[in-house]
Short mmCIF file of C-alpha atoms in Angstrom, two decimals:
data_model
loop_
_atom_site.label_atom_id
_atom_site.label_comp_id
_atom_site.label_asym_id
_atom_site.label_seq_id
_atom_site.Cartn_x
_atom_site.Cartn_y
_atom_site.Cartn_z
CA UNK R 264 118.28 82.70 96.68
CA UNK R 265 114.79 81.36 96.05
CA UNK R 266 111.75 83.39 97.03
CA UNK R 267 109.62 82.39 99.99
CA UNK R 268 106.55 82.88 97.76
CA UNK R 269 107.65 82.16 94.17
CA UNK R 270 104.09 82.59 92.91
CA UNK R 271 104.48 86.32 93.63
CA UNK R 272 107.74 86.71 91.74
CA UNK R 273 108.00 88.65 88.49
CA UNK R 274 111.21 88.18 86.56
CA UNK R 275 111.73 91.35 84.57
CA UNK R 276 113.05 91.24 81.05
CA UNK R 277 116.68 92.30 80.96
CA UNK R 278 117.13 95.51 79.01
CA UNK R 279 119.92 98.01 78.78
CA UNK R 280 119.43 101.22 80.69
CA UNK R 281 119.13 104.75 79.36
CA UNK R 282 118.64 108.05 81.17
CA UNK R 283 115.68 110.33 80.61
CA UNK R 284 116.95 113.41 82.38
CA UNK R 285 117.72 112.18 85.87
CA UNK R 286 115.35 109.19 85.64
CA UNK R 287 116.92 105.83 84.76
CA UNK R 288 114.79 103.74 82.40
CA UNK R 289 115.44 100.05 81.87
CA UNK R 290 117.91 97.72 83.49
CA UNK R 291 117.07 97.29 87.16
CA UNK R 292 115.55 100.77 87.52
CA UNK R 293 112.02 101.09 88.93
CA UNK R 294 109.32 101.11 86.26
CA UNK R 295 108.53 104.79 85.71
CA UNK R 296 105.07 106.28 85.34
CA UNK R 297 104.43 108.85 82.63
CA UNK R 298 101.57 111.06 81.53
CA UNK R 299 101.03 113.84 78.97
CA UNK R 300 99.75 117.37 79.36
CA UNK R 301 96.59 118.38 77.50
CA UNK R 302 96.88 122.15 77.87
CA UNK R 303 97.93 124.28 74.86
CA UNK R 304 101.71 124.24 75.18
CA UNK R 305 101.76 127.88 74.10
CA UNK R 306 99.98 128.64 77.40
CA UNK R 307 103.08 128.25 79.54
CA UNK R 308 101.38 129.03 82.86
CA UNK R 309 98.57 126.52 82.34
CA UNK R 310 101.02 123.86 81.19
CA UNK R 311 103.31 124.36 84.18
CA UNK R 312 100.32 124.28 86.54
CA UNK R 313 99.20 120.96 85.08
CA UNK R 314 102.73 119.57 85.26
CA UNK R 315 102.83 120.52 88.94
CA UNK R 316 99.57 118.67 89.63
CA UNK R 317 100.95 115.58 87.88
CA UNK R 318 104.17 115.81 89.88
CA UNK R 319 102.15 115.99 93.09
CA UNK R 320 100.50 112.62 92.39
CA UNK R 321 103.82 110.98 91.51
CA UNK R 322 104.51 111.36 87.77
CA UNK R 323 108.13 110.40 87.04
CA UNK R 324 108.21 111.74 83.46
CA UNK R 325 105.80 114.10 81.67
CA UNK R 326 105.31 114.49 77.91
CA UNK R 327 104.40 117.81 76.30
CA UNK R 328 103.25 118.15 72.71
CA UNK R 329 105.26 120.47 70.45
CA UNK R 330 103.31 120.73 67.18
CA UNK R 331 104.09 124.35 66.27
CA UNK R 332 106.87 126.92 66.38
CA UNK R 333 104.82 128.83 68.95
CA UNK R 334 104.74 125.76 71.20
CA UNK R 335 108.53 125.61 71.40
CA UNK R 336 109.07 129.38 71.61
CA UNK R 337 108.96 129.34 75.43
CA UNK R 338 109.56 125.64 75.94
CA UNK R 339 112.60 126.39 78.08
CA UNK R 340 110.34 128.06 80.66
CA UNK R 341 108.42 124.78 80.96
CA UNK R 342 111.49 122.56 81.25
CA UNK R 343 113.08 124.85 83.83
CA UNK R 344 109.93 124.96 85.95
CA UNK R 345 109.38 121.20 85.91
CA UNK R 346 110.77 119.00 88.66
CA UNK R 347 110.64 115.90 86.47
CA UNK R 348 112.07 115.24 82.99
CA UNK R 349 110.00 116.63 80.12
CA UNK R 350 109.54 114.69 76.88
CA UNK R 351 108.87 116.76 73.77
CA UNK R 352 106.27 115.10 71.56
CA UNK R 353 107.33 115.60 67.93
CA UNK R 354 105.70 114.22 64.81
CA UNK R 355 106.46 115.62 61.36
CA UNK R 356 108.39 118.84 61.98
CA UNK R 357 112.01 118.01 62.66
CA UNK R 358 112.79 121.64 63.53
CA UNK R 359 110.49 121.34 66.56
CA UNK R 360 112.75 118.52 67.78
CA UNK R 361 115.85 120.71 67.35
CA UNK R 362 114.19 123.59 69.21
CA UNK R 363 112.92 121.38 72.05
CA UNK R 364 116.31 119.71 72.49
CA UNK R 365 118.00 123.11 72.73
CA UNK R 366 115.41 124.26 75.29
CA UNK R 367 115.81 121.51 77.84
CA UNK R 368 113.80 118.49 76.68
CA UNK R 369 115.08 115.35 78.37
CA UNK R 370 113.69 113.14 75.61
CA UNK R 371 112.27 113.52 72.11
CA UNK R 372 109.29 111.38 71.14
CA UNK R 373 109.56 110.88 67.38
CA UNK R 374 109.09 108.43 64.58
CA UNK R 375 112.41 108.82 62.71
CA UNK R 376 110.71 107.73 59.49
CA UNK R 377 108.31 110.67 59.74
CA UNK R 378 111.06 113.23 60.22
CA UNK R 379 112.10 113.17 56.58
CA UNK R 380 115.42 112.58 54.89
CA UNK R 381 118.45 110.91 56.43
CA UNK R 382 120.00 114.36 56.74
CA UNK R 383 117.11 115.56 58.88
CA UNK R 384 117.30 112.48 61.09
CA UNK R 385 121.03 113.17 61.44
CA UNK R 386 120.26 116.74 62.54
CA UNK R 387 117.84 115.51 65.20
CA UNK R 388 120.38 112.96 66.43
CA UNK R 389 123.09 115.63 66.61
CA UNK R 390 120.79 117.89 68.63
CA UNK R 391 119.89 115.00 70.94
CA UNK R 392 123.53 114.10 71.51
CA UNK R 393 124.55 117.72 72.06
CA UNK R 394 121.85 118.24 74.66
CA UNK R 395 121.90 114.85 76.37
CA UNK R 396 118.43 113.91 75.10
CA UNK R 397 117.10 110.41 74.87
CA UNK R 398 114.73 109.48 72.04
CA UNK R 399 111.50 107.53 72.29
CA UNK R 400 110.44 105.79 69.10
CA UNK R 401 106.67 105.76 69.08
CA UNK R 402 105.08 103.23 66.74
CA UNK R 403 101.28 103.33 66.64
CA UNK R 404 98.89 100.97 64.86
CA UNK R 405 96.83 103.96 63.78
CA UNK R 406 99.68 105.60 61.87
CA UNK R 407 101.65 102.74 60.34
CA UNK R 408 103.60 103.42 57.16
CA UNK R 409 101.71 102.83 53.92
CA UNK R 410 104.21 100.27 52.63
CA UNK R 411 103.74 98.14 55.77
CA UNK R 412 99.97 98.33 55.48
CA UNK R 413 100.23 97.23 51.86
CA UNK R 414 102.62 94.44 52.81
CA UNK R 415 100.55 93.04 55.70
CA UNK R 416 97.07 94.17 54.67
CA UNK R 417 96.23 95.57 58.12
CA UNK R 418 97.89 96.55 61.37
CA UNK R 419 99.26 93.36 62.92
CA UNK R 420 102.00 92.51 65.42
CA UNK R 421 104.50 91.80 62.65
CA UNK R 422 103.84 95.19 61.05
CA UNK R 423 104.30 97.09 64.31
CA UNK R 424 107.51 95.21 65.08
CA UNK R 425 108.92 95.76 61.59
CA UNK R 426 108.13 99.47 61.83
CA UNK R 427 109.92 99.67 65.19
CA UNK R 428 112.97 97.83 63.86
CA UNK R 429 113.11 100.12 60.81
CA UNK R 430 113.05 103.21 63.04
CA UNK R 431 115.66 101.72 65.36
CA UNK R 432 117.97 101.14 62.39
CA UNK R 433 117.66 104.80 61.37
CA UNK R 434 118.99 105.83 64.77
CA UNK R 435 121.65 103.13 64.93
CA UNK R 436 122.90 104.17 61.49
CA UNK R 437 123.70 107.53 63.10
CA UNK R 438 125.36 105.85 66.08
CA UNK R 439 122.56 106.78 68.47
CA UNK R 440 121.60 104.24 71.11
CA UNK R 441 119.88 106.16 73.92
CA UNK R 442 116.40 105.21 72.81
CA UNK R 443 113.34 103.42 74.11
CA UNK R 444 110.51 102.05 71.97
CA UNK R 445 106.73 101.73 72.12
CA UNK R 446 104.45 99.72 69.82
CA UNK R 447 101.02 100.92 70.85
CA UNK R 448 97.57 99.96 69.62
CA UNK R 449 94.03 100.49 70.87
CA UNK R 450 93.44 96.77 70.34
CA UNK R 451 94.69 95.01 73.48
CA UNK R 452 95.46 91.74 71.71
CA UNK R 453 97.43 93.52 68.98
CA UNK R 454 99.44 95.64 71.39
CA UNK R 455 100.30 92.79 73.75
CA UNK R 456 101.38 90.49 70.90
CA UNK R 457 103.52 93.25 69.38
CA UNK R 458 105.25 93.98 72.68
CA UNK R 459 105.98 90.31 73.28
CA UNK R 460 107.54 90.01 69.83
CA UNK R 461 109.55 93.22 70.17
CA UNK R 462 110.77 92.23 73.63
CA UNK R 463 112.41 89.17 72.08
CA UNK R 464 113.92 91.11 69.18
CA UNK R 465 115.63 94.03 70.94
CA UNK R 466 117.46 94.84 74.16
CA UNK R 467 116.36 98.47 74.53
CA UNK R 468 113.90 99.69 77.18
CA UNK R 469 110.22 99.41 76.26
CA UNK R 470 107.56 102.04 76.94
CA UNK R 471 104.16 100.41 77.46
CA UNK R 472 100.75 101.73 76.60
CA UNK R 473 97.37 100.81 75.18
CA UNK R 474 96.64 103.87 73.09
CA UNK R 475 93.21 105.50 72.84
CA UNK R 476 92.08 103.20 75.66
CA UNK R 477 88.92 105.16 76.46
CA UNK R 478 87.44 107.01 79.42
CA UNK R 479 88.36 106.69 83.07
CA UNK R 480 86.58 103.40 83.78
CA UNK R 481 86.72 101.67 80.39
CA UNK R 482 90.25 102.88 79.69
CA UNK R 483 91.46 101.81 83.12
CA UNK R 484 90.09 98.30 82.62
CA UNK R 485 91.48 98.01 79.10
CA UNK R 486 94.89 99.37 80.09
CA UNK R 487 95.05 97.18 83.17
CA UNK R 488 94.47 94.08 81.08
CA UNK R 489 97.03 95.02 78.44
CA UNK R 490 99.74 96.79 80.42
CA UNK R 491 99.15 94.61 83.46
CA UNK R 492 99.61 91.36 81.54
CA UNK R 493 102.86 92.65 80.03
CA UNK R 494 104.20 93.81 83.38
CA UNK R 495 103.26 90.46 84.92
CA UNK R 496 105.30 88.80 82.15
CA UNK R 497 108.27 91.00 83.09
CA UNK R 498 107.98 93.24 80.02
CA UNK R 499 108.07 97.02 80.34
CA UNK R 500 110.34 99.70 81.74
CA UNK R 501 108.08 102.73 81.69
CA UNK R 502 104.31 103.09 81.26
CA UNK R 503 101.65 105.61 80.27
CA UNK R 504 97.96 104.87 80.83
CA UNK R 505 96.15 106.70 78.01
CA UNK R 506 92.78 107.87 79.28
CA UNK R 507 90.20 110.40 78.17
CA UNK R 508 90.60 111.90 81.62
CA UNK R 509 92.83 114.42 83.31
CA UNK R 510 96.52 113.42 83.27
CA UNK R 511 96.61 113.18 87.05
CA UNK R 512 94.18 110.28 86.78
CA UNK R 513 96.52 108.51 84.36
CA UNK R 514 99.31 108.73 86.92
CA UNK R 515 97.12 107.42 89.73
CA UNK R 516 95.96 104.45 87.65
CA UNK R 517 99.52 103.69 86.57
CA UNK R 518 100.75 103.58 90.14
CA UNK R 519 97.84 101.42 91.22
CA UNK R 520 98.80 98.89 88.50
CA UNK R 521 102.39 98.79 89.70
CA UNK R 522 101.33 98.57 93.35
CA UNK R 523 98.96 95.69 92.60
CA UNK R 524 101.84 93.75 91.06
CA UNK R 525 104.31 94.68 93.78
CA UNK R 526 106.50 96.52 91.27
CA UNK R 527 106.31 99.98 92.86
CA UNK R 528 105.14 101.29 96.20
CA UNK R 529 103.95 104.85 96.72
CA UNK R 530 101.41 106.17 99.13
CA UNK R 531 98.72 104.28 100.99
CA UNK R 532 97.62 100.92 99.60
CA UNK R 533 93.98 100.55 100.56
CA UNK R 534 92.40 97.14 101.05
CA UNK R 535 88.62 97.48 101.28
CA UNK R 536 85.51 95.38 100.86
CA UNK R 537 82.71 96.04 98.35
CA UNK R 538 80.31 96.29 101.34
CA UNK R 539 77.08 94.43 102.05
CA UNK R 540 74.23 94.51 104.54
CA UNK R 541 76.58 93.27 107.28
CA UNK R 542 78.59 96.50 107.21
CA UNK R 543 78.92 98.38 110.48
CA UNK R 544 79.54 101.69 108.67
CA UNK R 545 79.18 103.11 105.15
CA UNK R 546 82.23 101.44 103.60
CA UNK R 547 81.94 103.04 100.15
CA UNK R 548 81.73 106.62 101.40
CA UNK R 549 84.36 105.94 104.06
CA UNK R 550 86.87 104.64 101.52
CA UNK R 551 86.14 107.49 99.09
CA UNK R 552 86.77 110.04 101.85
CA UNK R 553 89.89 108.34 103.17
CA UNK R 554 91.45 108.00 99.72
CA UNK R 555 90.90 111.70 99.10
CA UNK R 556 92.18 112.80 102.49
CA UNK R 557 95.26 110.56 102.25
CA UNK R 558 96.33 111.56 98.73
CA UNK R 559 99.14 113.68 100.19
CA UNK R 560 100.81 110.65 101.80
CA UNK R 561 103.70 109.46 99.65
CA UNK R 562 105.14 107.01 102.17
CA UNK R 563 104.38 103.39 101.21
CA UNK R 564 102.09 101.79 103.79
CA UNK R 565 98.83 99.86 103.96
CA UNK R 566 95.33 100.46 105.29
CA UNK R 567 92.45 97.98 105.43
CA UNK R 568 88.85 99.16 105.68
CA UNK R 569 86.26 96.40 106.02
CA UNK R 570 82.69 96.73 107.11
CA UNK R 571 82.30 93.65 109.31
CA UNK R 572 84.10 90.90 111.21
CA UNK R 573 83.84 88.19 108.55
CA UNK R 574 87.01 89.09 106.62
CA UNK R 575 87.92 92.26 108.50
CA UNK R 576 90.22 90.76 111.15
CA UNK R 577 92.06 88.63 108.60
CA UNK R 578 92.76 91.60 106.31
CA UNK R 579 93.62 93.85 109.26
CA UNK R 580 96.32 91.38 110.33
CA UNK R 581 98.07 92.07 107.00
CA UNK R 582 98.15 95.90 107.11
CA UNK R 583 99.77 98.78 108.96
CA UNK R 584 96.41 100.09 110.09
CA UNK R 585 93.13 98.20 109.97
CA UNK R 586 89.54 99.21 110.57
CA UNK R 587 86.81 96.61 111.05
CA UNK R 588 83.14 97.48 111.44
CA UNK R 589 81.42 96.50 114.66
CA UNK R 590 78.01 96.87 116.24
CA UNK R 591 76.39 99.88 117.91
CA UNK R 592 78.64 102.32 116.08
CA UNK R 593 81.83 101.00 117.72
CA UNK R 594 84.61 99.67 115.48
CA UNK R 595 87.92 97.87 116.03
CA UNK R 596 91.23 99.46 115.07
CA UNK R 597 94.27 97.27 114.38
CA UNK R 598 97.86 98.52 114.45
CA UNK R 599 100.53 96.47 112.66
CA UNK R 600 98.14 93.54 112.43
CA UNK R 601 97.18 93.47 116.12
CA UNK R 602 93.91 94.50 117.79
CA UNK R 603 94.54 97.79 119.56
CA UNK R 604 91.46 99.83 120.43
CA UNK R 605 87.89 100.75 119.53
CA UNK R 606 86.69 103.92 117.83
CA UNK R 607 83.21 105.44 117.62
CA UNK R 608 81.64 106.15 114.21
CA UNK R 609 81.62 109.93 114.62
CA UNK R 610 85.37 110.05 115.34
CA UNK R 611 86.40 107.32 112.90
CA UNK R 612 87.54 109.29 109.82
CA UNK R 613 89.65 111.88 111.63
CA UNK R 614 91.12 109.16 113.82
CA UNK R 615 92.20 106.93 110.93
CA UNK R 616 93.67 109.86 109.00
CA UNK R 617 95.66 110.87 112.08
CA UNK R 618 96.95 107.31 112.61
CA UNK R 619 98.09 107.07 108.98
CA UNK R 620 99.79 110.47 109.09
CA UNK R 621 101.55 109.63 112.34
CA UNK R 622 102.77 106.24 111.06
CA UNK R 623 103.94 107.81 107.78
CA UNK R 624 105.88 110.49 109.68
CA UNK R 625 107.59 107.85 111.83
CA UNK R 626 108.52 105.80 108.77
CA UNK R 627 109.98 108.88 107.07
CA UNK R 628 111.94 109.73 110.22
CA UNK R 629 113.35 106.21 110.42
CA UNK R 630 111.55 105.55 113.70
CA UNK R 631 109.32 102.83 112.22
CA UNK R 632 108.99 100.62 109.18
CA UNK R 633 105.98 99.72 107.08
CA UNK R 634 104.35 96.58 108.45
CA UNK R 635 105.25 93.35 106.66
CA UNK R 636 103.29 90.39 107.99
CA UNK R 637 105.56 88.00 106.09
CA UNK R 638 108.87 89.40 107.32
CA UNK R 639 109.44 86.66 109.89
CA UNK R 640 108.75 83.93 107.33
CA UNK R 641 111.11 85.57 104.86
CA UNK R 642 113.91 85.62 107.43
#
């Protein structure tokens, strides 16, 4: 059946599906959002607290670094406390992978070529199979093998793809197939080209990321260009936005990317104007406050906040709840795209929060549905 609006359609690359704990990755599963803790893993309480904050903002999968024996000593306390699958980040010490797998890791992030001999890779695979662990092969332009750098002269898409294929073969040689692959780079062009090439070469799920992307603003822009373009092309089964910011911010940015492309829905999607001298209220501060006060809403729904009547009514007709600035401190509230009532400036914030909470509760109870202005056309 053809789409009513084909220009909105994204045809996802067909990949086989694996399980990371209880989260399906690949196939027709929703694209999952990941992040990584930055607390010392040895500090179990701090790590669990950070995991909980990431869970609260919607993280589907969380990665935890395991560089030392001390970091895996109480790793089972972390995996038991977490409500989402935990990925153990392993680099050179294969024993850390064995320990993490035995202590509840849902996935091991490794480069098989860095683990050592074929016997050590076989040990890691045996531990993964015995404990139901998936494996994520993590190729990074900043740590390519010396022979590939000598062959290609510099990190390039072909080098990243060849590295990924070499690592995949190491796992396949041991009859292990529950893996996903990433070919990350801090250079957007390099990463995107590598992912496009790898997507054509393999059928496994792909984990997307622009590594070392930067701070909250710069890294968000860079990641949105790279990850966003790949997602728009249908490539990608799970994502991590790498920011020099708290991991909760990575999760929020990741979900906003998916929401913008219509690939995931979670929480309130806010449509708001940049504001100008026509605004009937302080749009910037209003949106900042509403976003903060509505963070606890997980139900997918939409809210438009526009400062005047130029574009306000048009945007309000497309959202569950709309607020359009008016004169003399009196503003129009729209419900399900229809003008409903006025609200005074001093009551506006509490009123909008209450309307959103009430609509979300009705949706969750099955007494209402999120507003879709195109539903009739689609039928």
